[in-house]
Structure formats: structure tokens, C-alpha cells
CSV table of C-alpha atoms in Angstrom, one decimal:
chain,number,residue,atom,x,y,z
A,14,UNK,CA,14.5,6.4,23.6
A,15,UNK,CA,11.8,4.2,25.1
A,16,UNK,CA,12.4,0.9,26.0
A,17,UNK,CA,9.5,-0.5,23.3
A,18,UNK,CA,11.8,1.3,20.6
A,19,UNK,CA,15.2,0.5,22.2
A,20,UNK,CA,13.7,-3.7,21.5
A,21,UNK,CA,12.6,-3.0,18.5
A,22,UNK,CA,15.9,-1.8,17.4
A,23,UNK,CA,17.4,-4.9,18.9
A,24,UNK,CA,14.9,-7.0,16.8
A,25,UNK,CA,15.7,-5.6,13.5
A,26,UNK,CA,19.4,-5.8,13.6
A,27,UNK,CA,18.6,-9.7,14.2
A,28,UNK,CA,15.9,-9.9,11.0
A,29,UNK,CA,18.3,-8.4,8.4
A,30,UNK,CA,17.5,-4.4,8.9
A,31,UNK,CA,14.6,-2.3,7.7
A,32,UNK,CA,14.6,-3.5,4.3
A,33,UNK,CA,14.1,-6.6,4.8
A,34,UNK,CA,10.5,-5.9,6.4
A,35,UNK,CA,7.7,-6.6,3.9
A,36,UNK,CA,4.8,-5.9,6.7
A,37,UNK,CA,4.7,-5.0,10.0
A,38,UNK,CA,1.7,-6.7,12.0
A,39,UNK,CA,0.6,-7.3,15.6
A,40,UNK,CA,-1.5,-9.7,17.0
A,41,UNK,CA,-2.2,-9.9,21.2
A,42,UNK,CA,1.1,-11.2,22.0
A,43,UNK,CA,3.3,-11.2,19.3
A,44,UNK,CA,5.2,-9.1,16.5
A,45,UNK,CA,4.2,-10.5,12.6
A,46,UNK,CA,6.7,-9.8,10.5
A,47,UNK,CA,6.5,-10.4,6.7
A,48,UNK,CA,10.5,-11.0,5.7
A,49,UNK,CA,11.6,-10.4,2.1
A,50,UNK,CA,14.3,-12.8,3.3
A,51,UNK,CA,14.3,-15.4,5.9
A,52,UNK,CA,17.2,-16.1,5.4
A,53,UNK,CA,18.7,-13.0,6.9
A,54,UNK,CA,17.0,-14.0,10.2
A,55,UNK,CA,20.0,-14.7,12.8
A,56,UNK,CA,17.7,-17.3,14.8
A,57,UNK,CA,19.8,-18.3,17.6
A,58,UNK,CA,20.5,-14.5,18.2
A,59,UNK,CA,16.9,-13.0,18.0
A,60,UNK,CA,15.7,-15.6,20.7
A,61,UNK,CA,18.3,-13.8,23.1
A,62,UNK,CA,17.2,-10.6,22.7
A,63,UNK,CA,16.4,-9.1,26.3
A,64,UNK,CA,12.8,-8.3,25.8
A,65,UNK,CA,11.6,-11.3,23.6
A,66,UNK,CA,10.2,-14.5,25.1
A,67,UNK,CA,10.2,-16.3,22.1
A,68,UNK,CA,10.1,-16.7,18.2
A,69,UNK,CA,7.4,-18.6,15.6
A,70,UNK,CA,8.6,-19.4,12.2
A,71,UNK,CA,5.7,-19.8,9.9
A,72,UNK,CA,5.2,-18.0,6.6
A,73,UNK,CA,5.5,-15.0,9.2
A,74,UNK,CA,8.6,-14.3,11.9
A,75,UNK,CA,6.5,-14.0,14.7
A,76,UNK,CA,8.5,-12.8,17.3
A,77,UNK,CA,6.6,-13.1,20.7
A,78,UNK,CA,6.7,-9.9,23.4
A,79,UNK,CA,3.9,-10.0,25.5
A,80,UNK,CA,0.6,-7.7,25.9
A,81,UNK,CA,1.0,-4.1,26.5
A,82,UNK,CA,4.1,-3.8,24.8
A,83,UNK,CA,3.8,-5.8,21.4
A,84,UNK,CA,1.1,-2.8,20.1
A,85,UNK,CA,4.8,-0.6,20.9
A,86,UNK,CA,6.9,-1.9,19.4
A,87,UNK,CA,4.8,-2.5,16.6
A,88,UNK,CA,4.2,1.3,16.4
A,89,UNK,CA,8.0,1.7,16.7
A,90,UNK,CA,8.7,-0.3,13.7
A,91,UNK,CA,5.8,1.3,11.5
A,92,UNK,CA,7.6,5.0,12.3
A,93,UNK,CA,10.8,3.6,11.6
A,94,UNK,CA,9.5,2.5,7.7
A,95,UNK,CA,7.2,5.2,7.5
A,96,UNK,CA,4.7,2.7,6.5
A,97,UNK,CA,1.2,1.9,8.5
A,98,UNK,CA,0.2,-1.2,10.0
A,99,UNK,CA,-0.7,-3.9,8.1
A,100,UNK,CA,0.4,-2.1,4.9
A,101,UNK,CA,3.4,-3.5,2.3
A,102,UNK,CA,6.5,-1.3,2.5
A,103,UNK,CA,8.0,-0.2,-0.9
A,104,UNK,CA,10.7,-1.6,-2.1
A,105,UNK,CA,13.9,0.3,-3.6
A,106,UNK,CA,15.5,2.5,-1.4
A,107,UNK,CA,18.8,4.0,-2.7
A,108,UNK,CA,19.3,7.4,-0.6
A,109,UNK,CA,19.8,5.5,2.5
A,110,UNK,CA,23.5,5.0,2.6
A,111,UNK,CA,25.3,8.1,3.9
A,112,UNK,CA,24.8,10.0,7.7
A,113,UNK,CA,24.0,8.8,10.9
A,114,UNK,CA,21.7,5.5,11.3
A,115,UNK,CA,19.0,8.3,12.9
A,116,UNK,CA,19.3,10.2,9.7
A,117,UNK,CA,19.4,7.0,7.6
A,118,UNK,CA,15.6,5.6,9.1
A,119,UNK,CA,14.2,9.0,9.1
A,120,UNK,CA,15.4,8.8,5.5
A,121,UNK,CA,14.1,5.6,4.6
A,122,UNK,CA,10.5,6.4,6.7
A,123,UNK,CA,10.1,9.3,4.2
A,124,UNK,CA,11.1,8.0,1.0
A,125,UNK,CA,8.6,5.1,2.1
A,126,UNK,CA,5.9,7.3,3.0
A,127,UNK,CA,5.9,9.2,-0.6
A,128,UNK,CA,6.5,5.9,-2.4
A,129,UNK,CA,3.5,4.4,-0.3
A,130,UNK,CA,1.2,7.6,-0.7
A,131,UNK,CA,2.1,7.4,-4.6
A,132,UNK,CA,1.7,3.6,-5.4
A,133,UNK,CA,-1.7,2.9,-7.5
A,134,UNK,CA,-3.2,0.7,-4.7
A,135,UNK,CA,-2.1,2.8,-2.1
A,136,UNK,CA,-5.9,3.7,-1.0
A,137,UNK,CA,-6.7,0.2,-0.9
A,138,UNK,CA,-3.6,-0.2,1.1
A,139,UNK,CA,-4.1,2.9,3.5
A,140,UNK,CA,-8.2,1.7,4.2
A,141,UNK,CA,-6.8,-2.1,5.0
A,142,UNK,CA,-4.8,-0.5,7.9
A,143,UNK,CA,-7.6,1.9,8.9
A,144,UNK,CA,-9.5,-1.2,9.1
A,145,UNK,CA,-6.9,-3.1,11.0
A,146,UNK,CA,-5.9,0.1,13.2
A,147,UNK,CA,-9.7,0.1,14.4
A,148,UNK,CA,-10.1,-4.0,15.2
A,149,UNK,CA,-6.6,-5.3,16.7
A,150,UNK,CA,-6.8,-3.3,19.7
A,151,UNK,CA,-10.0,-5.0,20.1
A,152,UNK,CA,-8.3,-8.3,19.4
A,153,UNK,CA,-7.5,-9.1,23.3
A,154,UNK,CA,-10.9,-8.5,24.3
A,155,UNK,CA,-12.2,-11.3,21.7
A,156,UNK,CA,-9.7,-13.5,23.1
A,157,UNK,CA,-11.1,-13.3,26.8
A,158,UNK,CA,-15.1,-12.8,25.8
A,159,UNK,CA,-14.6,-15.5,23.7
A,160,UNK,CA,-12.2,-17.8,26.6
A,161,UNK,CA,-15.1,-16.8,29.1
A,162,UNK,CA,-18.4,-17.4,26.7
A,163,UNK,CA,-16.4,-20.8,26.4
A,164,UNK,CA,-16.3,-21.7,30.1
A,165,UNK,CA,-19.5,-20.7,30.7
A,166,UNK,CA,-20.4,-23.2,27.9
A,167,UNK,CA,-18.8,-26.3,29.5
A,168,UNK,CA,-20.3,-25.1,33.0
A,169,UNK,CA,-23.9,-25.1,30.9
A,170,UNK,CA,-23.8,-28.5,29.6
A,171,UNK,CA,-22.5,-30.3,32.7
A,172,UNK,CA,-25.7,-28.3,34.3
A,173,UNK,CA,-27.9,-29.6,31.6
A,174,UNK,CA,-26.1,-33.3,31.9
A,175,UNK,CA,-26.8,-33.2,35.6
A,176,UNK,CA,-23.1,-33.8,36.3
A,177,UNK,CA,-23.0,-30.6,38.6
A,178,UNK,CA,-25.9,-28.9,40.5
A,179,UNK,CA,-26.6,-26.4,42.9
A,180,UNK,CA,-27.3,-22.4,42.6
A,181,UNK,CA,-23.8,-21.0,42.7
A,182,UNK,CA,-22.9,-22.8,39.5
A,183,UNK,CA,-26.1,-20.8,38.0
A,184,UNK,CA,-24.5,-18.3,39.6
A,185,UNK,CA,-21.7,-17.9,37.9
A,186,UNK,CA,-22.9,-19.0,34.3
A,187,UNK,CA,-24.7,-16.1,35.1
A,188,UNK,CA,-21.7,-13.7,35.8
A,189,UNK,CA,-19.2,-15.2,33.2
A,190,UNK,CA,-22.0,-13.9,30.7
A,191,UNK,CA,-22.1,-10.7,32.2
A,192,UNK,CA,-18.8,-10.1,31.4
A,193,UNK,CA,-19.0,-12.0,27.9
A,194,UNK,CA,-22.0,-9.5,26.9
A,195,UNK,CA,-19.8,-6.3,28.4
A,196,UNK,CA,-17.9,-6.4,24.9
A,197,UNK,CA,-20.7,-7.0,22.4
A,198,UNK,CA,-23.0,-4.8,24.0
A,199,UNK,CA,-20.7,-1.9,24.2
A,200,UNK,CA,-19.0,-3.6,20.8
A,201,UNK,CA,-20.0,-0.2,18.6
A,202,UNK,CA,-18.8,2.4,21.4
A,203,UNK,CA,-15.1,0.6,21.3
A,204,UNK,CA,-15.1,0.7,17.3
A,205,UNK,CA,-16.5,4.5,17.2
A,206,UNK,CA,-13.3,5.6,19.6
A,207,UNK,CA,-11.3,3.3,17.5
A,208,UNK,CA,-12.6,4.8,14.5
A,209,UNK,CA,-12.0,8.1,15.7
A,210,UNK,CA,-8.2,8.0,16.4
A,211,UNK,CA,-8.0,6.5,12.9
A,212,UNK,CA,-9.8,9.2,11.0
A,213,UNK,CA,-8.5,12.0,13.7
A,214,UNK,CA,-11.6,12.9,15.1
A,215,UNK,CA,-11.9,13.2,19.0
A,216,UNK,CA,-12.0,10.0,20.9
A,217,UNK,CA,-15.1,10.6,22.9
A,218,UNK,CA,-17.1,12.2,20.7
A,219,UNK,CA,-16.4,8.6,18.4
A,220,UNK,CA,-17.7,6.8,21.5
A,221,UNK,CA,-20.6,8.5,21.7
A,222,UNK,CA,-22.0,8.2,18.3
A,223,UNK,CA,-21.0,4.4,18.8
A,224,UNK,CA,-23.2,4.5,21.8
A,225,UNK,CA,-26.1,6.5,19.8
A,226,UNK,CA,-26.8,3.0,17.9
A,227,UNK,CA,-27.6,1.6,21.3
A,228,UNK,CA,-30.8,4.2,21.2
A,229,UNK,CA,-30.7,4.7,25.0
A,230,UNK,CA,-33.5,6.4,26.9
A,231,UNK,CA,-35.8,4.7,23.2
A,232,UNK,CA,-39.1,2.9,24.3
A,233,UNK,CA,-41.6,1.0,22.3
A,234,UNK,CA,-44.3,4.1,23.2
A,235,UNK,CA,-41.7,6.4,21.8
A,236,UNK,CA,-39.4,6.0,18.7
A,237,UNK,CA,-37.5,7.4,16.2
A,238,UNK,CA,-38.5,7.3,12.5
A,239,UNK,CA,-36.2,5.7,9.8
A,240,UNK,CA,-35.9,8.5,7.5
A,241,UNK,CA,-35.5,5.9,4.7
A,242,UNK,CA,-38.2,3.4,5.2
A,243,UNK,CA,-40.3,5.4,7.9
A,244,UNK,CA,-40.3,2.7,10.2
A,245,UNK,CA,-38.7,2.7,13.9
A,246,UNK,CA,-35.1,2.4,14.3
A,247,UNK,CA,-34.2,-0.7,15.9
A,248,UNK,CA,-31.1,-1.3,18.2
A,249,UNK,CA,-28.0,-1.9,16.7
A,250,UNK,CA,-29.1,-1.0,13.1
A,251,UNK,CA,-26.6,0.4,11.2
A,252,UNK,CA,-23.9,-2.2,12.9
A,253,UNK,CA,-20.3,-1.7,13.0
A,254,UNK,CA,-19.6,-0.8,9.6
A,255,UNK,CA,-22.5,2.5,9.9
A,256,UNK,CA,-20.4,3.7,13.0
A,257,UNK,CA,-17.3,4.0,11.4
A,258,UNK,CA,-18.8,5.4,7.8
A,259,UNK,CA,-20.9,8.1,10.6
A,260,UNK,CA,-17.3,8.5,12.7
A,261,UNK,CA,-15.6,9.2,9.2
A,262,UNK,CA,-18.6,12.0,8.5
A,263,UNK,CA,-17.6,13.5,12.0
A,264,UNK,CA,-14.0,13.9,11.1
A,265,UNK,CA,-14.6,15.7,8.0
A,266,UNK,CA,-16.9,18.3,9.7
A,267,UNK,CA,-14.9,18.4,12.9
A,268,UNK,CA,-11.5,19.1,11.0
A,269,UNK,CA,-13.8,21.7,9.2
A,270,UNK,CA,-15.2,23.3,11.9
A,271,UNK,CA,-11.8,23.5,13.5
A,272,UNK,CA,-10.3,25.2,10.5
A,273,UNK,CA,-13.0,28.0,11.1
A,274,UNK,CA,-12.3,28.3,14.1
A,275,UNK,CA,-8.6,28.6,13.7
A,276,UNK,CA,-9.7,31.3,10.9
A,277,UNK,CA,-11.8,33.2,12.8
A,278,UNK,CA,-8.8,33.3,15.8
A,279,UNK,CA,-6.0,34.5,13.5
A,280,UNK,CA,-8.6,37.1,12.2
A,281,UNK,CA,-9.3,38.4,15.7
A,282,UNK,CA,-5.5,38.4,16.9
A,283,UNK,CA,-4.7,40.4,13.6
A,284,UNK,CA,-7.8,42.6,14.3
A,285,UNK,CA,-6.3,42.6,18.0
A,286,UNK,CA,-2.8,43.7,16.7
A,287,UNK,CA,-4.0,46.7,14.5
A,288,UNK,CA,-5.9,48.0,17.5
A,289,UNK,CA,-3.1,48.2,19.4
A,290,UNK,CA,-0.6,49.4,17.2
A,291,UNK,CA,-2.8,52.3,16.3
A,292,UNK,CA,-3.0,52.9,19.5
A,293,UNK,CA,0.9,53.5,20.0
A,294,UNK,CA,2.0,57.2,20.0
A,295,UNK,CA,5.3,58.2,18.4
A,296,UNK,CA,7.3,60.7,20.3
């Protein structure tokens, strides 16, 4: 058992169990849970968990663990309900009471997962945590370009207002928007591989048709035709939202294209096998 699932544990025997968990959520630092119950929350005892560095009580439990490990124990959590991220977990589980407690989550994550697949909204439910599965990673990166695009600001202004001078401080207004401009620039080629783990497609092949919107190597004596309108492609047309819809397209005809070729092995191996069993002599 890994430590992120060893704390998670931990947490839910402090927040009333499994069924007590409306919705599992993340954000950069912290565990949002939605509680059927607050009430069921042992307060004191949650704070001492070994592992958590501190708790919010809003209208979320948001129980504070630090980068790097809250996406963990998030994912921990989610397998344990059998319910994606950001998705509500069905209520009215009643073959969860006999065996082992192993046997009594992997009970209660598959009884969830058929009641989730067969609730009315639950494609509306399953594309809200496609959506959130492709941006919160992306969260923490938002968070700094955003912290940075802020300082630079400040360092801007007091330029403009004279109350600083000098070349250096140009300088580094300068770098900090370098680095600001690393995640917007490269914004689509971070959602495509996002997109792609989502939809099951491979993770570089995602990045690259994020980068394809970029139109590298594409000059103003040489462009490519809108098929629609006829008129050049621009840079960034298409946005966010035509990367993953074109990274969705790629996993249906890479899952296809695998499936071929998984038919076409299984035909060789049996072709393979009769060969060589017609080739054995009985004596």
C-alpha cells in the first residue's frame, strides 16, 4: 500500500467512511471533499492525521496535503468509490456489509461504478470530469504564471512611475515574462497530452497535435488553406477546445487501428500454429 493511499485511508475513517463522500475534488494543495454529513467529521482527530497540514471548513472539507501528493490521494479516494473526479457518487449501497474492509470498497467501487454508468445524467457527469481531469493538473502552472505575470506587473509600473531605474530591472521584467509566456504559448500542447490520457490515446501523439495549432515551420509566403473559408490558417485557431475535440478523433482511430492490429496478430499466430502443427509427424 502506498503511502498516498495509506493517508487517504486515515482521512476517511475521520470524515465518516466512504459513504459519506458526495465528491471527491482536488485543487493544488488541498483535498475537496463534498460531505453528505458534516457532522460525521471528527475535527480535532483529522487535523492529527500524520500526513495532513491542515483542514478548511467551508461548504467543502478541504483537507490540506501539499503538491505532489494531493492529485494521489485524490486518485486513491476516486478508486476507492469507483467514481471519477469531480463526479457525484451514488447513493444507496446495501451489499457492503459482509467480508473483509478490502472486499467491502472493492464492493462499494463497483456497485458505484454501474450505478454511475447507469444514472440518466451520467454523460454529463463523465464529460464534467473529462473536463476537469484535462485542466487541474494544469492548475499549479496558472497559479505561478499568473504569481510571476503579477510581479512582473508591479516591477512595470514602478518603472513607468520612475520609482526604480536601471537595465537589470528591464531585465528581469523581461525574464519573468519569459517564463509567464512558457505556459500560454505551449498552453494547447499541455491540454492535447492532458486530453489524451483522458480519452486513452497516447500522450505524445496528444502533444503533438496540440503543438500542430502552433503552425511551426508556417510563413506569410507559405500557408495553409482553411478548408472551410479558404483563407490561411492563423495561429492558435481552433483554441483549446479544437485540440481536445481533434485529440478525442485520435482516440477513436488509434483504438481502431490498434484493434486491427491486434486482429491481424492473432490471425498470424493461429496461421503460425497450424503451420506448425501440420508439420509434426506422428510416430
Amino acid at each position: 500500500m502506498s503511502k498516498e493511499t495509506e493517508l487517504a485511508q486515515r482521512i476517511l475513517e475521520q470524515i465518516g467512511g466512504l459513504e459519506n463522500i458526495r465528491v471527491v475534488n482536488h485543487c493544488m494543495t488541498r483535498v475537496r471533499l463534498s460531505l453528505r454529513d458534516n457532522d460525521q467529521v471528527q475535527m480535532d482527530a483529522l487535523k492529527q492525521v500524520k500526513g495532513v497540514m491542515g483542514v478548511v471548513e467551508e461548504d467543502t472539507i478541504q483537507i490540506i496535503v501539499g503538491p505532489g501528493t494531493v492529485n494521489k490521494v485524490a486518485k486513491a479516494m476516486t478508486d476507492m468509490t469507483g467514481v471519477e473526479l469531480g463526479a457525484e457518487i451514488p447513493t444507496g449501497n446495501t451489499h457492503t456489509s459482509g467480508g473483509s474492509n478490502r472486499e467491502k470498497v472493492e464492493a462499494l467501487a463497483s456497485e458505484n461504478k454501474a450505478k454511475y454508468k447507469k444514472g440518466g445524467n451520467g454523460r454529463f457527469k463523465r464529460i464534467l470530469a473529462t473536463i476537469s481531469g484535462i485542466f487541474i493538473p494544469l492548475i499549479p502552472a496558472f497559479v505561478g504564471a499568473g504569481l510571476i505575470a503579477g510581479i512582473g506587473a508591479i516591477i512595470s509600473n514602478m518603472l513607468v512611475a520612475e520609482r526604480i531605474h536601471g537595465m537589470q530591472w528591464e531585465q528581469i521584467v523581461l525574464v519573468l515574462n519569459v517564463i509567464k509566456n512558457a505556459l500560454f504559448t505551449f498552453l494547447n500542447i499541455y491540454v492535447g497530452i492532458n486530453a489524451a490520457k483522458q480519452f486513452g490515446a497516447t500522450l505524445p501523439l496528444g502533444g503533438v497535435i496540440g503543438g500542430v495549432v502552433l503552425l511551426s515551420g508556417v510563413t506569410p509566403d507559405q500557408t495553409i488553406q482553411n478548408i472551410f473559408t479558404n483563407e490561411p490558417l492563423i495561429a492558435g485557431q481552433g483554441g483549446i477546445i479544437g485540440v481536445i475535440l481533434a485529440v478525442y478523433l485520435l482516440s477513436f482511430i488509434e483504438k481502431g487501428l490498434n484493434k486491427i492490429h491486434f486482429r491481424i496478430n492473432r490471425y498470424a499466430y493461429i496461421s503460425r500454429l497450424a503451420y506448425l502443427v501440420s508439420k509434426i509427424k506422428l510416430y
